[in-house]
């Protein structure tokens, strides 16, 4: 069944198209030479929890309801903070933030009106596996490896930073030395174990260490980190008996969730009395007066494109200029802006940071001199998208789940 091969979906967090295209690394280069490649667009805000939910559900934020790294929960009258920084997590309450990030994003915040790729495929009797991806909702209950942490529902084979492990693989602890790539090394160990056993129809293989390095060093200053991501993918090829043997057995998607921009200036966004939730290069304002707030932001240098709805109609402003054509200058701008605003958990005004700027988070943290993302601008919004054995690469990260589901239709 050559066209119904099991699929590996490898997500290298924060990998830019430029870094991918210029990478001279054995696994990525071999796959690129055998596949179909294009630059694809992310969603808005181009931040990991939002993007991973889009990759896993095949919807923009209006479908999956994850709005930002930090947002106001209208039903519970409180902030949700998924880990903008350790300081922000502490400011929002450590236990609460960890629960929001690890458990409730999946159990409560992710819309029940959409299915994850794990749910869709396992409802058909297929086996899905996920390693370290924070959007994992599935049908199988998993107990934690340490006491005091709730059980969660995930794919049949589920490995999450040593905290949930559906199978005993002998993998070392995930979070030992983050800067040296210990999380991707953990993923590689588990991935090798899964490929050796042919243990899945879909493996979602999430590699976050590259983004961690890019935030610290800037978008294009992290070749060693990319070499470690490449090694984690090479581990899968090796486990299958080499690159050619791997492609005889599996189809693969390699993509990223968002891009990365250099941060040269930081700003604290303040619009008077209304609540602002800001992190990285996107902010939301919860307000009864969206037009007043948007016009006030005309004078704010850190604000790039500002969008809101007026009588149900999308409005875009930048520096006092009000014109939807502003959105045509950024990837998939009108679709992404409209979908972000239509998310019931989003603020009424969404702010895409101007190039070079980053908004400080709840604790005042930022990545000045390093990298950040979240805006509608091309640097944050374009991602590499490579498919091998699956036909043309999709134009948006929302196209990945439908592509995989269609490929496995008669598996
Ligand atoms: Zn990031």
mmCIF file of C-alpha atoms and ligand atoms in Angstrom:
data_model
loop_
_atom_site.group_PDB
_atom_site.id
_atom_site.type_symbol
_atom_site.label_atom_id
_atom_site.label_comp_id
_atom_site.label_asym_id
_atom_site.label_seq_id
_atom_site.Cartn_x
_atom_site.Cartn_y
_atom_site.Cartn_z
ATOM 1 C CA UNK A 1 0.000 0.000 0.000
ATOM 2 C CA UNK A 2 2.554 2.596 -1.151
ATOM 3 C CA UNK A 3 0.191 5.580 -0.931
ATOM 4 C CA UNK A 4 -1.170 4.753 2.548
ATOM 5 C CA UNK A 5 2.036 4.875 4.490
ATOM 6 C CA UNK A 6 1.934 5.948 8.117
ATOM 7 C CA UNK A 7 2.781 9.616 8.555
ATOM 8 C CA UNK A 8 5.324 11.439 10.678
ATOM 9 C CA UNK A 9 4.508 15.098 11.322
ATOM 10 C CA UNK A 10 7.660 16.832 12.564
ATOM 11 C CA UNK A 11 7.140 20.374 13.878
ATOM 12 C CA UNK A 12 10.328 22.369 14.489
ATOM 13 C CA UNK A 13 9.111 25.257 16.645
ATOM 14 C CA UNK A 14 10.069 28.707 15.355
ATOM 15 C CA UNK A 15 11.982 27.527 12.276
ATOM 16 C CA UNK A 16 11.956 30.263 9.623
ATOM 17 C CA UNK A 17 11.801 29.481 5.890
ATOM 18 C CA UNK A 18 15.177 31.197 5.436
ATOM 19 C CA UNK A 19 16.861 29.011 8.048
ATOM 20 C CA UNK A 20 15.287 25.871 6.576
ATOM 21 C CA UNK A 21 16.191 26.740 2.988
ATOM 22 C CA UNK A 22 19.823 27.499 3.791
ATOM 23 C CA UNK A 23 20.303 24.570 6.198
ATOM 24 C CA UNK A 24 22.984 22.162 5.063
ATOM 25 C CA UNK A 25 22.045 19.341 7.407
ATOM 26 C CA UNK A 26 21.829 15.681 6.416
ATOM 27 C CA UNK A 27 18.281 14.687 7.422
ATOM 28 C CA UNK A 28 16.556 17.910 6.371
ATOM 29 C CA UNK A 29 18.478 18.041 3.102
ATOM 30 C CA UNK A 30 17.676 14.418 2.236
ATOM 31 C CA UNK A 31 13.968 14.963 2.894
ATOM 32 C CA UNK A 32 13.919 18.263 0.948
ATOM 33 C CA UNK A 33 15.486 16.515 -2.051
ATOM 34 C CA UNK A 34 12.694 13.916 -2.040
ATOM 35 C CA UNK A 35 9.665 16.063 -1.274
ATOM 36 C CA UNK A 36 7.567 19.057 -2.212
ATOM 37 C CA UNK A 37 8.322 22.335 -0.540
ATOM 38 C CA UNK A 38 6.763 25.770 -0.239
ATOM 39 C CA UNK A 39 6.595 28.681 2.156
ATOM 40 C CA UNK A 40 3.273 28.517 4.007
ATOM 41 C CA UNK A 41 1.523 30.920 6.339
ATOM 42 C CA UNK A 42 0.921 30.604 10.037
ATOM 43 C CA UNK A 43 -2.171 31.890 11.864
ATOM 44 C CA UNK A 44 -2.639 35.083 13.923
ATOM 45 C CA UNK A 45 -1.420 35.584 16.582
ATOM 46 C CA UNK A 46 1.620 33.617 15.375
ATOM 47 C CA UNK A 47 2.322 32.189 18.843
ATOM 48 C CA UNK A 48 2.915 28.541 19.672
ATOM 49 C CA UNK A 49 -0.272 27.564 21.590
ATOM 50 C CA UNK A 50 -2.420 29.170 18.879
ATOM 51 C CA UNK A 51 -0.385 27.684 16.018
ATOM 52 C CA UNK A 52 -0.147 24.154 17.435
ATOM 53 C CA UNK A 53 -3.929 24.138 17.963
ATOM 54 C CA UNK A 54 -4.276 25.141 14.305
ATOM 55 C CA UNK A 55 -1.909 22.417 13.119
ATOM 56 C CA UNK A 56 -3.689 19.759 15.188
ATOM 57 C CA UNK A 57 -7.298 20.799 14.415
ATOM 58 C CA UNK A 58 -6.892 22.225 10.909
ATOM 59 C CA UNK A 59 -8.699 25.409 11.923
ATOM 60 C CA UNK A 60 -7.871 29.051 12.548
ATOM 61 C CA UNK A 61 -8.447 30.414 16.097
ATOM 62 C CA UNK A 62 -12.137 31.039 15.353
ATOM 63 C CA UNK A 63 -12.454 27.246 15.145
ATOM 64 C CA UNK A 64 -10.237 26.038 18.007
ATOM 65 C CA UNK A 65 -10.719 29.022 20.381
ATOM 66 C CA UNK A 66 -7.103 29.304 21.648
ATOM 67 C CA UNK A 67 -6.503 33.074 21.253
ATOM 68 C CA UNK A 68 -3.004 33.966 22.529
ATOM 69 C CA UNK A 69 -0.267 33.045 25.025
ATOM 70 C CA UNK A 70 -2.138 35.192 27.548
ATOM 71 C CA UNK A 71 -5.877 35.990 27.521
ATOM 72 C CA UNK A 72 -8.842 36.963 29.647
ATOM 73 C CA UNK A 73 -11.193 34.099 30.487
ATOM 74 C CA UNK A 74 -14.608 35.802 30.370
ATOM 75 C CA UNK A 75 -16.414 32.834 31.953
ATOM 76 C CA UNK A 76 -14.018 32.544 34.902
ATOM 77 C CA UNK A 77 -13.081 36.267 35.184
ATOM 78 C CA UNK A 78 -9.346 35.627 35.247
ATOM 79 C CA UNK A 79 -6.198 35.650 33.142
ATOM 80 C CA UNK A 80 -4.972 32.509 31.427
ATOM 81 C CA UNK A 81 -1.181 32.462 30.915
ATOM 82 C CA UNK A 82 0.409 29.623 28.932
ATOM 83 C CA UNK A 83 4.019 30.456 29.740
ATOM 84 C CA UNK A 84 5.162 33.718 28.118
ATOM 85 C CA UNK A 85 8.099 33.607 30.536
ATOM 86 C CA UNK A 86 8.801 32.085 33.919
ATOM 87 C CA UNK A 87 8.159 35.505 35.469
ATOM 88 C CA UNK A 88 4.788 35.794 33.723
ATOM 89 C CA UNK A 89 3.836 32.322 34.907
ATOM 90 C CA UNK A 90 4.721 33.299 38.463
ATOM 91 C CA UNK A 91 2.772 36.568 38.146
ATOM 92 C CA UNK A 92 -0.306 34.688 36.956
ATOM 93 C CA UNK A 93 0.108 32.030 39.685
ATOM 94 C CA UNK A 94 2.505 29.137 39.146
ATOM 95 C CA UNK A 95 0.150 26.235 39.859
ATOM 96 C CA UNK A 96 -2.712 27.848 37.907
ATOM 97 C CA UNK A 97 -0.500 28.557 34.870
ATOM 98 C CA UNK A 98 0.976 25.081 34.774
ATOM 99 C CA UNK A 99 -2.504 23.597 34.965
ATOM 100 C CA UNK A 100 -3.743 25.914 32.188
ATOM 101 C CA UNK A 101 -0.770 25.091 29.953
ATOM 102 C CA UNK A 102 -0.471 21.359 30.502
ATOM 103 C CA UNK A 103 -4.040 20.271 31.261
ATOM 104 C CA UNK A 104 -6.797 22.837 30.693
ATOM 105 C CA UNK A 105 -5.667 24.072 27.278
ATOM 106 C CA UNK A 106 -6.710 20.633 26.058
ATOM 107 C CA UNK A 107 -9.357 19.669 28.591
ATOM 108 C CA UNK A 108 -11.256 22.990 28.706
ATOM 109 C CA UNK A 109 -10.045 25.770 26.393
ATOM 110 C CA UNK A 110 -9.767 23.888 23.099
ATOM 111 C CA UNK A 111 -13.215 23.988 21.472
ATOM 112 C CA UNK A 112 -15.299 20.806 21.620
ATOM 113 C CA UNK A 113 -16.812 21.769 18.260
ATOM 114 C CA UNK A 114 -13.629 20.780 16.448
ATOM 115 C CA UNK A 115 -11.834 17.430 16.406
ATOM 116 C CA UNK A 116 -8.116 17.002 16.799
ATOM 117 C CA UNK A 117 -6.283 14.909 14.228
ATOM 118 C CA UNK A 118 -5.780 12.285 16.964
ATOM 119 C CA UNK A 119 -9.527 12.079 17.658
ATOM 120 C CA UNK A 120 -10.452 11.932 13.967
ATOM 121 C CA UNK A 121 -7.990 9.142 13.167
ATOM 122 C CA UNK A 122 -8.498 7.071 16.327
ATOM 123 C CA UNK A 123 -12.282 7.192 15.829
ATOM 124 C CA UNK A 124 -11.511 5.310 12.621
ATOM 125 C CA UNK A 125 -9.506 2.684 14.461
ATOM 126 C CA UNK A 126 -6.055 4.072 13.629
ATOM 127 C CA UNK A 127 -3.283 4.612 16.192
ATOM 128 C CA UNK A 128 -1.877 8.074 16.783
ATOM 129 C CA UNK A 129 1.192 9.048 18.758
ATOM 130 C CA UNK A 130 2.372 12.408 20.063
ATOM 131 C CA UNK A 131 5.675 13.443 21.576
ATOM 132 C CA UNK A 132 5.877 16.672 23.620
ATOM 133 C CA UNK A 133 3.256 18.640 21.675
ATOM 134 C CA UNK A 134 1.167 20.823 24.008
ATOM 135 C CA UNK A 135 -1.996 20.372 21.899
ATOM 136 C CA UNK A 136 -2.689 16.665 22.364
ATOM 137 C CA UNK A 137 -6.413 16.115 23.104
ATOM 138 C CA UNK A 138 -7.406 12.539 22.326
ATOM 139 C CA UNK A 139 -9.616 9.675 23.502
ATOM 140 C CA UNK A 140 -7.236 7.783 25.808
ATOM 141 C CA UNK A 141 -6.823 8.484 29.503
ATOM 142 C CA UNK A 142 -3.229 8.813 30.708
ATOM 143 C CA UNK A 143 -2.058 8.906 34.305
ATOM 144 C CA UNK A 144 0.911 11.134 35.229
ATOM 145 C CA UNK A 145 4.300 9.719 36.167
ATOM 146 C CA UNK A 146 4.404 11.878 39.318
ATOM 147 C CA UNK A 147 1.692 12.235 41.970
ATOM 148 C CA UNK A 148 -0.496 15.341 42.289
ATOM 149 C CA UNK A 149 -0.874 15.938 38.552
ATOM 150 C CA UNK A 150 -4.273 15.214 36.935
ATOM 151 C CA UNK A 151 -4.895 12.460 34.415
ATOM 152 C CA UNK A 152 -5.320 13.737 30.837
ATOM 153 C CA UNK A 153 -6.864 12.476 27.588
ATOM 154 C CA UNK A 154 -4.455 12.100 24.685
ATOM 155 C CA UNK A 155 -3.518 9.948 21.724
ATOM 156 C CA UNK A 156 -3.055 6.221 22.312
ATOM 157 C CA UNK A 157 0.721 6.605 22.416
ATOM 158 C CA UNK A 158 1.486 9.732 24.366
ATOM 159 C CA UNK A 159 4.798 11.081 25.652
ATOM 160 C CA UNK A 160 4.916 14.492 27.298
ATOM 161 C CA UNK A 161 8.159 15.793 28.839
ATOM 162 C CA UNK A 162 8.497 12.675 31.044
ATOM 163 C CA UNK A 163 5.234 13.701 32.773
ATOM 164 C CA UNK A 164 2.938 11.373 30.833
ATOM 165 C CA UNK A 165 4.297 8.252 29.152
ATOM 166 C CA UNK A 166 1.906 5.722 27.676
ATOM 167 C CA UNK A 167 4.703 3.169 27.205
ATOM 168 C CA UNK A 168 7.921 2.469 29.070
ATOM 169 C CA UNK A 169 10.691 3.358 26.632
ATOM 170 C CA UNK A 170 13.617 3.869 29.008
ATOM 171 C CA UNK A 171 13.962 7.476 27.807
ATOM 172 C CA UNK A 172 15.988 9.785 30.046
ATOM 173 C CA UNK A 173 14.283 12.657 31.840
ATOM 174 C CA UNK A 174 13.225 15.397 29.369
ATOM 175 C CA UNK A 175 13.977 18.626 31.185
ATOM 176 C CA UNK A 176 17.586 18.396 32.297
ATOM 177 C CA UNK A 177 19.535 20.957 30.317
ATOM 178 C CA UNK A 178 17.213 22.966 28.114
ATOM 179 C CA UNK A 179 19.903 25.068 26.444
ATOM 180 C CA UNK A 180 21.731 21.924 25.350
ATOM 181 C CA UNK A 181 18.663 20.490 23.675
ATOM 182 C CA UNK A 182 17.643 17.900 26.243
ATOM 183 C CA UNK A 183 13.968 18.069 25.249
ATOM 184 C CA UNK A 184 14.617 17.255 21.600
ATOM 185 C CA UNK A 185 16.989 14.512 22.760
ATOM 186 C CA UNK A 186 14.120 13.035 24.791
ATOM 187 C CA UNK A 187 11.871 13.259 21.702
ATOM 188 C CA UNK A 188 14.531 11.508 19.634
ATOM 189 C CA UNK A 189 14.758 8.660 22.129
ATOM 190 C CA UNK A 190 10.996 8.151 22.156
ATOM 191 C CA UNK A 191 10.708 8.629 18.377
ATOM 192 C CA UNK A 192 13.360 5.965 17.784
ATOM 193 C CA UNK A 193 11.442 3.605 20.065
ATOM 194 C CA UNK A 194 8.162 4.220 18.186
ATOM 195 C CA UNK A 195 9.659 3.810 14.703
ATOM 196 C CA UNK A 196 11.476 0.636 15.729
ATOM 197 C CA UNK A 197 8.102 -0.855 16.739
ATOM 198 C CA UNK A 198 6.155 0.648 13.820
ATOM 199 C CA UNK A 199 3.847 1.794 16.585
ATOM 200 C CA UNK A 200 1.600 4.376 14.874
ATOM 201 C CA UNK A 201 -0.362 5.516 11.831
ATOM 202 C CA UNK A 202 0.423 9.137 12.701
ATOM 203 C CA UNK A 203 3.317 10.345 14.863
ATOM 204 C CA UNK A 204 3.281 14.029 15.811
ATOM 205 C CA UNK A 205 6.879 14.776 16.681
ATOM 206 C CA UNK A 206 7.260 18.203 18.255
ATOM 207 C CA UNK A 207 10.738 19.740 18.622
ATOM 208 C CA UNK A 208 10.680 22.937 20.739
ATOM 209 C CA UNK A 209 14.386 23.510 21.405
ATOM 210 C CA UNK A 210 15.018 25.540 18.231
ATOM 211 C CA UNK A 211 12.479 28.200 19.268
ATOM 212 C CA UNK A 212 13.998 28.340 22.750
ATOM 213 C CA UNK A 213 17.414 29.037 21.200
ATOM 214 C CA UNK A 214 16.003 31.581 18.686
ATOM 215 C CA UNK A 215 14.368 33.652 21.417
ATOM 216 C CA UNK A 216 17.722 33.943 23.143
ATOM 217 C CA UNK A 217 19.963 34.501 20.134
ATOM 218 C CA UNK A 218 17.690 35.910 17.399
ATOM 219 C CA UNK A 219 16.171 34.385 14.287
ATOM 220 C CA UNK A 220 19.252 33.404 12.297
ATOM 221 C CA UNK A 221 21.878 32.953 14.987
ATOM 222 C CA UNK A 222 21.086 29.400 15.985
ATOM 223 C CA UNK A 223 22.671 26.909 13.544
ATOM 224 C CA UNK A 224 23.734 24.579 16.377
ATOM 225 C CA UNK A 225 20.162 24.380 17.616
ATOM 226 C CA UNK A 226 18.959 23.499 14.125
ATOM 227 C CA UNK A 227 21.651 20.820 13.897
ATOM 228 C CA UNK A 228 20.118 19.270 17.041
ATOM 229 C CA UNK A 229 16.617 19.375 15.471
ATOM 230 C CA UNK A 230 18.102 17.696 12.404
ATOM 231 C CA UNK A 231 19.673 15.033 14.611
ATOM 232 C CA UNK A 232 16.285 14.378 16.214
ATOM 233 C CA UNK A 233 14.778 13.782 12.753
ATOM 234 C CA UNK A 234 17.813 11.719 11.718
ATOM 235 C CA UNK A 235 17.112 9.472 14.723
ATOM 236 C CA UNK A 236 13.793 8.493 13.101
ATOM 237 C CA UNK A 237 15.457 7.813 9.733
ATOM 238 C CA UNK A 238 18.116 5.669 11.429
ATOM 239 C CA UNK A 239 15.520 3.717 13.396
ATOM 240 C CA UNK A 240 13.821 2.793 10.106
ATOM 241 C CA UNK A 241 17.093 1.452 8.703
ATOM 242 C CA UNK A 242 18.332 4.608 6.959
ATOM 243 C CA UNK A 243 16.846 7.495 4.941
ATOM 244 C CA UNK A 244 15.735 5.439 1.905
ATOM 245 C CA UNK A 245 14.210 2.718 4.068
ATOM 246 C CA UNK A 246 12.423 5.378 6.099
ATOM 247 C CA UNK A 247 10.735 6.785 2.971
ATOM 248 C CA UNK A 248 9.711 3.305 1.874
ATOM 249 C CA UNK A 249 7.797 2.951 5.130
ATOM 250 C CA UNK A 250 6.612 6.461 5.982
ATOM 251 C CA UNK A 251 5.319 9.713 4.544
ATOM 252 C CA UNK A 252 6.510 12.821 6.373
ATOM 253 C CA UNK A 253 5.625 16.476 6.875
ATOM 254 C CA UNK A 254 8.298 18.815 8.217
ATOM 255 C CA UNK A 255 7.064 22.267 9.125
ATOM 256 C CA UNK A 256 7.234 24.959 11.705
ATOM 257 C CA UNK A 257 4.443 26.659 13.623
ATOM 258 C CA UNK A 258 5.537 30.283 13.172
ATOM 259 C CA UNK A 259 8.566 32.370 12.168
ATOM 260 C CA UNK A 260 10.766 34.674 14.234
ATOM 261 C CA UNK A 261 11.797 38.374 14.122
ATOM 262 C CA UNK A 262 14.759 40.209 15.597
ATOM 263 C CA UNK A 263 13.760 42.330 18.602
ATOM 264 C CA UNK A 264 15.347 45.798 18.657
ATOM 265 C CA UNK A 265 12.835 47.678 20.850
ATOM 266 C CA UNK A 266 10.422 46.781 23.627
ATOM 267 C CA UNK A 267 7.206 48.502 24.713
ATOM 268 C CA UNK A 268 4.579 48.225 27.431
ATOM 269 C CA UNK A 269 1.199 48.691 25.783
ATOM 270 C CA UNK A 270 -1.176 50.911 27.753
ATOM 271 C CA UNK A 271 -4.574 52.094 26.510
ATOM 272 C CA UNK A 272 -5.949 53.653 29.697
ATOM 273 C CA UNK A 273 -8.489 51.656 31.684
ATOM 274 C CA UNK A 274 -9.001 48.681 29.366
ATOM 275 C CA UNK A 275 -7.353 45.313 29.949
ATOM 276 C CA UNK A 276 -4.398 44.583 27.673
ATOM 277 C CA UNK A 277 -3.021 41.047 27.365
ATOM 278 C CA UNK A 278 0.341 41.246 25.651
ATOM 279 C CA UNK A 279 3.192 38.832 25.029
ATOM 280 C CA UNK A 280 5.889 38.621 22.389
ATOM 281 C CA UNK A 281 4.714 40.454 19.224
ATOM 282 C CA UNK A 282 0.925 40.421 19.686
ATOM 283 C CA UNK A 283 -1.491 42.075 22.070
ATOM 284 C CA UNK A 284 -5.226 41.996 22.675
ATOM 285 C CA UNK A 285 -7.376 44.697 24.258
ATOM 286 C CA UNK A 286 -10.632 43.769 26.008
ATOM 287 C CA UNK A 287 -12.784 46.867 25.601
ATOM 288 C CA UNK A 288 -16.284 48.233 24.978
ATOM 289 C CA UNK A 289 -14.808 50.904 22.712
ATOM 290 C CA UNK A 290 -12.743 49.180 20.027
ATOM 291 C CA UNK A 291 -12.645 52.198 17.700
ATOM 292 C CA UNK A 292 -11.469 54.566 20.426
ATOM 293 C CA UNK A 293 -8.720 52.116 21.444
ATOM 294 C CA UNK A 294 -7.631 51.515 17.835
ATOM 295 C CA UNK A 295 -7.468 55.277 17.160
ATOM 296 C CA UNK A 296 -5.497 55.817 20.355
ATOM 297 C CA UNK A 297 -2.981 53.222 19.120
ATOM 298 C CA UNK A 298 -2.393 55.304 15.949
ATOM 299 C CA UNK A 299 0.197 57.248 17.977
ATOM 300 C CA UNK A 300 1.833 54.163 19.520
ATOM 301 C CA UNK A 301 5.122 53.329 17.728
ATOM 302 C CA UNK A 302 5.071 49.673 18.841
ATOM 303 C CA UNK A 303 1.642 49.082 17.267
ATOM 304 C CA UNK A 304 1.752 47.879 13.673
ATOM 305 C CA UNK A 305 -1.532 46.776 12.120
ATOM 306 C CA UNK A 306 -4.455 47.123 14.557
ATOM 307 C CA UNK A 307 -7.693 45.253 13.771
ATOM 308 C CA UNK A 308 -11.204 45.249 15.231
ATOM 309 C CA UNK A 309 -14.798 44.595 14.197
ATOM 310 C CA UNK A 310 -17.347 47.374 13.682
ATOM 311 C CA UNK A 311 -20.955 46.331 12.981
ATOM 312 C CA UNK A 312 -19.532 42.898 12.154
ATOM 313 C CA UNK A 313 -17.179 44.399 9.569
ATOM 314 C CA UNK A 314 -13.381 43.948 9.733
ATOM 315 C CA UNK A 315 -11.453 47.210 10.204
ATOM 316 C CA UNK A 316 -7.658 47.580 9.915
ATOM 317 C CA UNK A 317 -5.635 50.652 10.948
ATOM 318 C CA UNK A 318 -1.964 51.555 11.017
ATOM 319 C CA UNK A 319 -0.575 54.937 12.061
ATOM 320 C CA UNK A 320 -3.941 56.602 11.401
ATOM 321 C CA UNK A 321 -4.425 55.024 7.996
ATOM 322 C CA UNK A 322 -7.665 52.975 7.889
ATOM 323 C CA UNK A 323 -7.698 50.536 4.984
ATOM 324 C CA UNK A 324 -8.222 46.765 4.668
ATOM 325 C CA UNK A 325 -5.521 46.829 1.968
ATOM 326 C CA UNK A 326 -3.023 47.092 4.869
ATOM 327 C CA UNK A 327 -3.747 43.399 5.409
ATOM 328 C CA UNK A 328 -2.801 42.542 1.836
ATOM 329 C CA UNK A 329 0.814 43.443 2.593
ATOM 330 C CA UNK A 330 1.151 40.528 5.079
ATOM 331 C CA UNK A 331 0.703 36.770 4.477
ATOM 332 C CA UNK A 332 -2.955 35.711 4.300
ATOM 333 C CA UNK A 333 -3.720 38.918 6.219
ATOM 334 C CA UNK A 334 -7.481 39.331 5.810
ATOM 335 C CA UNK A 335 -8.269 35.677 6.544
ATOM 336 C CA UNK A 336 -5.961 35.523 9.577
ATOM 337 C CA UNK A 337 -7.126 38.814 11.088
ATOM 338 C CA UNK A 338 -10.822 38.008 10.639
ATOM 339 C CA UNK A 339 -10.407 34.508 12.121
ATOM 340 C CA UNK A 340 -8.465 35.830 15.123
ATOM 341 C CA UNK A 341 -11.185 38.382 15.909
ATOM 342 C CA UNK A 342 -13.968 35.807 15.490
ATOM 343 C CA UNK A 343 -12.498 33.726 18.336
ATOM 344 C CA UNK A 344 -14.885 34.117 21.318
ATOM 345 C CA UNK A 345 -11.887 34.220 23.709
ATOM 346 C CA UNK A 346 -10.076 37.022 21.857
ATOM 347 C CA UNK A 347 -10.040 40.684 22.841
ATOM 348 C CA UNK A 348 -12.059 43.216 20.856
ATOM 349 C CA UNK A 349 -8.922 44.881 19.462
ATOM 350 C CA UNK A 350 -5.919 42.892 18.240
ATOM 351 C CA UNK A 351 -2.523 44.512 17.866
ATOM 352 C CA UNK A 352 0.189 43.173 15.587
ATOM 353 C CA UNK A 353 3.541 44.615 16.698
ATOM 354 C CA UNK A 354 5.451 46.902 14.346
ATOM 355 C CA UNK A 355 8.670 45.396 12.900
ATOM 356 C CA UNK A 356 11.456 45.247 15.512
ATOM 357 C CA UNK A 357 9.135 45.749 18.506
ATOM 358 C CA UNK A 358 8.163 43.345 21.233
ATOM 359 C CA UNK A 359 5.517 43.862 23.937
ATOM 360 C CA UNK A 360 6.603 43.056 27.491
ATOM 361 C CA UNK A 361 4.603 40.321 29.222
ATOM 362 C CA UNK A 362 2.829 40.272 32.618
ATOM 363 C CA UNK A 363 6.169 40.244 34.444
ATOM 364 C CA UNK A 364 7.794 42.860 32.188
ATOM 365 C CA UNK A 365 9.927 40.192 30.462
ATOM 366 C CA UNK A 366 11.043 40.484 26.822
ATOM 367 C CA UNK A 367 13.653 39.179 24.352
ATOM 368 C CA UNK A 368 15.515 42.416 23.536
ATOM 369 C CA UNK A 369 18.505 41.530 21.358
ATOM 370 C CA UNK A 370 17.035 38.115 20.639
ATOM 371 C CA UNK A 371 14.020 36.865 18.719
ATOM 372 C CA UNK A 372 10.241 37.000 19.053
ATOM 373 C CA UNK A 373 7.077 36.412 17.015
ATOM 374 C CA UNK A 374 3.297 36.748 17.149
ATOM 375 C CA UNK A 375 2.522 39.483 14.613
ATOM 376 C CA UNK A 376 0.965 39.494 11.161
ATOM 377 C CA UNK A 377 4.307 40.582 9.631
ATOM 378 C CA UNK A 378 5.970 38.190 7.140
ATOM 379 C CA UNK A 379 8.972 37.345 9.364
ATOM 380 C CA UNK A 380 6.682 35.963 12.087
ATOM 381 C CA UNK A 381 4.088 34.520 9.732
ATOM 382 C CA UNK A 382 5.907 32.521 7.087
ATOM 383 C CA UNK A 383 6.924 28.940 7.808
ATOM 384 C CA UNK A 384 8.726 26.214 5.875
ATOM 385 C CA UNK A 385 6.344 23.460 4.734
ATOM 386 C CA UNK A 386 7.810 20.242 3.320
ATOM 387 C CA UNK A 387 5.864 17.095 2.465
ATOM 388 C CA UNK A 388 7.305 13.790 1.276
ATOM 389 C CA UNK A 389 4.889 11.170 -0.030
ATOM 390 C CA UNK A 390 1.787 13.276 0.582
ATOM 391 C CA UNK A 391 1.433 15.429 -2.541
ATOM 392 C CA UNK A 392 1.660 19.220 -2.639
ATOM 393 C CA UNK A 393 2.593 21.031 0.549
ATOM 394 C CA UNK A 394 -0.328 23.046 1.995
ATOM 395 C CA UNK A 395 -0.282 26.856 1.856
ATOM 396 C CA UNK A 396 -1.261 27.252 5.508
ATOM 397 C CA UNK A 397 -0.496 25.373 8.707
ATOM 398 C CA UNK A 398 -4.279 24.808 8.876
ATOM 399 C CA UNK A 399 -3.882 22.529 5.831
ATOM 400 C CA UNK A 400 -1.685 19.951 7.589
ATOM 401 C CA UNK A 401 -4.356 18.008 9.528
ATOM 402 C CA UNK A 402 -6.730 17.726 6.516
ATOM 403 C CA UNK A 403 -3.811 16.546 4.346
ATOM 404 C CA UNK A 404 -2.896 13.793 6.830
ATOM 405 C CA UNK A 405 -6.514 12.731 7.375
ATOM 406 C CA UNK A 406 -7.114 12.541 3.609
ATOM 407 C CA UNK A 407 -3.888 10.565 3.067
ATOM 408 C CA UNK A 408 -4.911 7.997 5.690
ATOM 409 C CA UNK A 409 -8.539 7.817 4.500
ATOM 410 C CA UNK A 410 -8.420 4.169 3.454
ATOM 411 C CA UNK A 411 -5.588 3.032 5.674
HETATM 412 ZN ZN1 LIG B 1 8.493 31.123 20.517
#
